């Protein structure tokens, strides 16, 4: 079951953590440490959220209940403080929720910036991608990107043939699936398809404050 993220709910912070890249390290009889690498890397995501007023409280409560179902998944927003520049050299805006006056109040406020695109097709298990970018923008190690509904973090960036607009980007975890040349590499409206591990339910209360705070822990879904 695919669950829509409750965009009346405001994401205060999101903390992605990459897990499953290696089996637990062990120490041999000589005192040497070893860890066996794997290709099973996946994200765990902790969201701190605020629900404001009746619509926010009801939306969050419904979301947590629906995500308890077996096989329930959701494409959730991933917030970051630092984003690449746009084509004019200004930092891109963060991913915001759709405004209240839109028809269904679901989704992002803006379409993803389309200035970063795949220069060549990316295949399953690739560890890097070749990207065309604006002259006045750049990806740096530590930035996040989204391909499809999968999140990746930039590990290293190098220019291709000393070009101002072509770069090779090393990513973790490796690419999943196939992505055609020309596909948009999302750098601002980041998202990740997840299952919920735990979530704070909104209970009834008496008091003047219309704001309730909670947290949701999620794990990447495939």
CSV table of C-alpha atoms in Angstrom, one decimal:
chain,number,residue,atom,x,y,z
A,1,UNK,CA,0.0,0.0,0.0
A,2,UNK,CA,1.3,3.4,-1.0
A,3,UNK,CA,0.6,6.1,1.6
A,4,UNK,CA,0.7,9.8,0.8
A,5,UNK,CA,2.9,11.9,3.1
A,6,UNK,CA,0.8,14.3,5.2
A,7,UNK,CA,2.1,17.6,3.8
A,8,UNK,CA,0.1,19.7,6.3
A,9,UNK,CA,2.6,18.3,8.7
A,10,UNK,CA,5.8,20.4,8.9
A,11,UNK,CA,9.2,18.5,8.8
A,12,UNK,CA,11.5,20.2,11.3
A,13,UNK,CA,14.5,18.1,10.6
A,14,UNK,CA,15.5,14.9,8.8
A,15,UNK,CA,18.5,12.8,9.6
A,16,UNK,CA,19.5,10.1,7.0
A,17,UNK,CA,22.0,7.4,8.0
A,18,UNK,CA,23.4,4.8,5.7
A,19,UNK,CA,23.5,1.3,7.1
A,20,UNK,CA,24.2,-2.2,5.8
A,21,UNK,CA,27.4,-1.4,3.9
A,22,UNK,CA,29.4,-4.1,5.8
A,23,UNK,CA,29.0,-7.0,8.1
A,24,UNK,CA,30.0,-6.4,11.7
A,25,UNK,CA,33.7,-6.1,12.1
A,26,UNK,CA,35.6,-8.8,14.0
A,27,UNK,CA,39.1,-9.2,15.4
A,28,UNK,CA,41.3,-12.2,14.7
A,29,UNK,CA,43.7,-13.9,17.0
A,30,UNK,CA,46.5,-11.5,15.9
A,31,UNK,CA,44.4,-8.5,17.0
A,32,UNK,CA,43.7,-7.4,13.4
A,33,UNK,CA,40.2,-5.9,12.6
A,34,UNK,CA,38.3,-7.1,9.5
A,35,UNK,CA,34.9,-6.1,8.0
A,36,UNK,CA,33.3,-7.8,5.1
A,37,UNK,CA,31.8,-5.3,2.6
A,38,UNK,CA,28.3,-5.8,1.2
A,39,UNK,CA,26.1,-4.2,-1.5
A,40,UNK,CA,23.1,-4.1,0.8
A,41,UNK,CA,23.4,-0.4,1.8
A,42,UNK,CA,20.1,1.2,2.8
A,43,UNK,CA,19.0,4.4,4.5
A,44,UNK,CA,17.5,4.9,7.9
A,45,UNK,CA,15.7,8.2,8.2
A,46,UNK,CA,14.6,10.0,11.4
A,47,UNK,CA,12.1,12.8,11.0
A,48,UNK,CA,11.2,15.4,13.6
A,49,UNK,CA,7.8,16.8,12.7
A,50,UNK,CA,5.3,19.4,13.9
A,51,UNK,CA,1.5,19.1,13.5
A,52,UNK,CA,-0.3,22.4,13.6
A,53,UNK,CA,-4.0,22.7,14.2
A,54,UNK,CA,-6.8,20.3,13.4
A,55,UNK,CA,-5.7,19.5,9.8
A,56,UNK,CA,-2.1,18.8,10.9
A,57,UNK,CA,-3.2,16.6,13.9
A,58,UNK,CA,-5.6,14.6,11.9
A,59,UNK,CA,-3.2,14.1,8.9
A,60,UNK,CA,-0.3,13.0,11.2
A,61,UNK,CA,-2.5,10.6,13.1
A,62,UNK,CA,-3.9,9.1,9.9
A,63,UNK,CA,-0.4,8.8,8.4
A,64,UNK,CA,1.1,6.9,11.5
A,65,UNK,CA,-1.9,4.5,11.5
A,66,UNK,CA,-1.7,3.8,7.8
A,67,UNK,CA,2.0,3.2,7.9
A,68,UNK,CA,1.5,0.4,10.5
A,69,UNK,CA,0.0,-1.7,7.8
A,70,UNK,CA,2.0,-4.6,6.4
A,71,UNK,CA,3.8,-3.5,3.2
A,72,UNK,CA,2.9,0.2,3.6
A,73,UNK,CA,5.4,2.5,2.0
A,74,UNK,CA,5.6,6.3,1.5
A,75,UNK,CA,7.8,8.7,-0.5
A,76,UNK,CA,8.9,11.1,2.2
A,77,UNK,CA,10.7,14.5,1.9
A,78,UNK,CA,14.4,14.7,3.0
A,79,UNK,CA,15.4,18.2,4.2
A,80,UNK,CA,18.9,19.5,3.9
A,81,UNK,CA,20.4,22.8,5.0
A,82,UNK,CA,22.9,23.1,2.2
A,83,UNK,CA,21.9,22.7,-1.5
A,84,UNK,CA,23.6,23.5,-4.8
A,85,UNK,CA,23.1,26.8,-6.6
A,86,UNK,CA,20.6,27.3,-9.4
A,87,UNK,CA,21.5,28.5,-12.9
A,88,UNK,CA,21.9,32.0,-11.6
A,89,UNK,CA,24.3,31.1,-8.8
A,90,UNK,CA,21.8,31.4,-5.9
A,91,UNK,CA,21.3,28.5,-3.5
A,92,UNK,CA,18.2,26.5,-4.4
A,93,UNK,CA,15.2,26.7,-2.1
A,94,UNK,CA,14.5,23.9,0.3
A,95,UNK,CA,11.8,21.4,-0.4
A,96,UNK,CA,8.6,22.9,0.9
A,97,UNK,CA,5.1,21.5,1.2
A,98,UNK,CA,2.3,22.4,-1.2
A,99,UNK,CA,0.4,25.6,0.0
A,100,UNK,CA,-2.9,25.3,1.8
A,101,UNK,CA,-4.9,26.8,-1.1
A,102,UNK,CA,-3.9,24.1,-3.6
A,103,UNK,CA,-6.6,21.6,-4.5
A,104,UNK,CA,-5.5,18.6,-2.4
A,105,UNK,CA,-2.7,20.2,-0.3
A,106,UNK,CA,-0.4,17.2,-1.1
A,107,UNK,CA,3.1,17.2,-2.5
A,108,UNK,CA,5.9,19.7,-3.0
A,109,UNK,CA,5.4,23.4,-3.5
A,110,UNK,CA,7.7,23.5,-6.5
A,111,UNK,CA,8.9,21.1,-9.3
A,112,UNK,CA,12.4,19.8,-8.9
A,113,UNK,CA,15.2,22.0,-10.4
A,114,UNK,CA,16.0,20.4,-13.8
A,115,UNK,CA,19.5,21.9,-14.2
A,116,UNK,CA,21.3,18.7,-13.3
A,117,UNK,CA,20.8,15.8,-15.7
A,118,UNK,CA,22.5,12.5,-16.5
A,119,UNK,CA,25.1,12.9,-19.1
A,120,UNK,CA,25.1,9.1,-19.7
A,121,UNK,CA,22.8,6.3,-18.7
A,122,UNK,CA,23.3,4.9,-15.2
A,123,UNK,CA,23.0,1.2,-14.6
A,124,UNK,CA,22.3,-1.0,-11.5
A,125,UNK,CA,25.2,-1.1,-9.1
A,126,UNK,CA,27.2,1.7,-10.7
A,127,UNK,CA,29.2,3.6,-8.1
A,128,UNK,CA,29.3,6.9,-10.0
A,129,UNK,CA,27.3,9.0,-12.5
A,130,UNK,CA,28.2,11.5,-15.2
A,131,UNK,CA,26.2,14.7,-14.9
A,132,UNK,CA,25.6,17.8,-16.9
A,133,UNK,CA,25.2,20.9,-14.7
A,134,UNK,CA,24.9,24.7,-14.9
A,135,UNK,CA,28.1,26.7,-15.1
A,136,UNK,CA,27.3,28.6,-11.9
A,137,UNK,CA,26.4,25.6,-9.9
A,138,UNK,CA,28.3,22.6,-8.4
A,139,UNK,CA,27.8,19.5,-6.4
A,140,UNK,CA,30.1,19.0,-3.5
A,141,UNK,CA,31.0,16.0,-1.3
A,142,UNK,CA,28.3,15.8,1.3
A,143,UNK,CA,25.4,16.9,-0.9
A,144,UNK,CA,22.5,14.6,-1.4
A,145,UNK,CA,20.7,13.7,-4.7
A,146,UNK,CA,17.7,11.7,-5.6
A,147,UNK,CA,17.3,9.4,-8.6
A,148,UNK,CA,13.8,8.2,-8.9
A,149,UNK,CA,12.7,7.7,-5.3
A,150,UNK,CA,16.2,6.6,-4.1
A,151,UNK,CA,18.5,8.8,-2.1
A,152,UNK,CA,22.3,9.0,-2.6
A,153,UNK,CA,25.0,11.1,-1.0
A,154,UNK,CA,27.9,12.6,-3.0
A,155,UNK,CA,31.3,11.2,-2.0
A,156,UNK,CA,33.5,12.8,-4.6
A,157,UNK,CA,33.2,15.1,-7.6
A,158,UNK,CA,35.6,15.6,-10.6
A,159,UNK,CA,35.4,17.5,-13.8
A,160,UNK,CA,35.2,15.6,-17.1
A,161,UNK,CA,37.8,16.8,-19.6
A,162,UNK,CA,38.2,20.0,-17.6
A,163,UNK,CA,34.7,21.0,-18.5
A,164,UNK,CA,32.7,23.7,-16.6
A,165,UNK,CA,29.5,21.8,-17.1
A,166,UNK,CA,30.3,18.1,-17.0
A,167,UNK,CA,31.2,16.3,-13.8
A,168,UNK,CA,31.7,12.7,-12.6
A,169,UNK,CA,30.0,12.1,-9.2
A,170,UNK,CA,30.8,9.2,-6.9
A,171,UNK,CA,27.8,8.1,-4.9
A,172,UNK,CA,26.9,6.0,-1.9
A,173,UNK,CA,25.1,3.7,-1.9
A,174,UNK,CA,25.4,2.4,-5.4
A,175,UNK,CA,22.8,3.1,-8.1
A,176,UNK,CA,19.7,1.0,-8.0
A,177,UNK,CA,17.9,0.2,-11.2
A,178,UNK,CA,18.5,1.8,-14.6
A,179,UNK,CA,18.3,5.5,-15.4
A,180,UNK,CA,18.3,6.9,-18.9
A,181,UNK,CA,20.6,9.6,-20.2
A,182,UNK,CA,18.9,13.0,-19.8
A,183,UNK,CA,17.1,12.0,-16.6
A,184,UNK,CA,16.9,14.8,-14.0
A,185,UNK,CA,19.2,14.4,-11.0
A,186,UNK,CA,17.1,16.0,-8.2
A,187,UNK,CA,19.2,18.1,-5.9
A,188,UNK,CA,16.6,20.2,-4.1
A,189,UNK,CA,13.3,18.4,-3.8
A,190,UNK,CA,14.9,15.3,-2.2
A,191,UNK,CA,12.8,12.3,-1.4
A,192,UNK,CA,13.1,8.7,-0.3
A,193,UNK,CA,10.7,5.7,-0.5
A,194,UNK,CA,10.4,4.3,3.0
A,195,UNK,CA,8.7,1.9,5.4
A,196,UNK,CA,8.0,3.0,9.0
A,197,UNK,CA,9.7,1.4,11.9
A,198,UNK,CA,8.2,3.6,14.7
A,199,UNK,CA,6.0,6.7,14.8
A,200,UNK,CA,4.6,8.9,17.5
A,201,UNK,CA,0.8,9.0,17.5
A,202,UNK,CA,-1.1,12.2,18.1
A,203,UNK,CA,-3.3,11.8,21.2
A,204,UNK,CA,-6.1,14.1,22.5
A,205,UNK,CA,-5.1,16.9,24.9
A,206,UNK,CA,-6.5,20.0,26.5
A,207,UNK,CA,-4.6,23.2,26.3
A,208,UNK,CA,-4.1,26.4,24.4
A,209,UNK,CA,-1.3,25.2,22.1
A,210,UNK,CA,-2.3,24.0,18.7
A,211,UNK,CA,1.1,22.5,17.9
A,212,UNK,CA,2.1,19.0,18.7
A,213,UNK,CA,5.6,17.6,18.1
A,214,UNK,CA,6.6,14.1,17.3
A,215,UNK,CA,9.1,11.9,15.5
A,216,UNK,CA,9.0,9.1,12.9
A,217,UNK,CA,11.7,6.5,12.3
A,218,UNK,CA,11.7,5.0,8.8
A,219,UNK,CA,13.8,2.6,6.8
A,220,UNK,CA,14.3,2.6,3.0
A,221,UNK,CA,11.9,0.5,1.0
A,222,UNK,CA,12.7,-1.3,-2.2
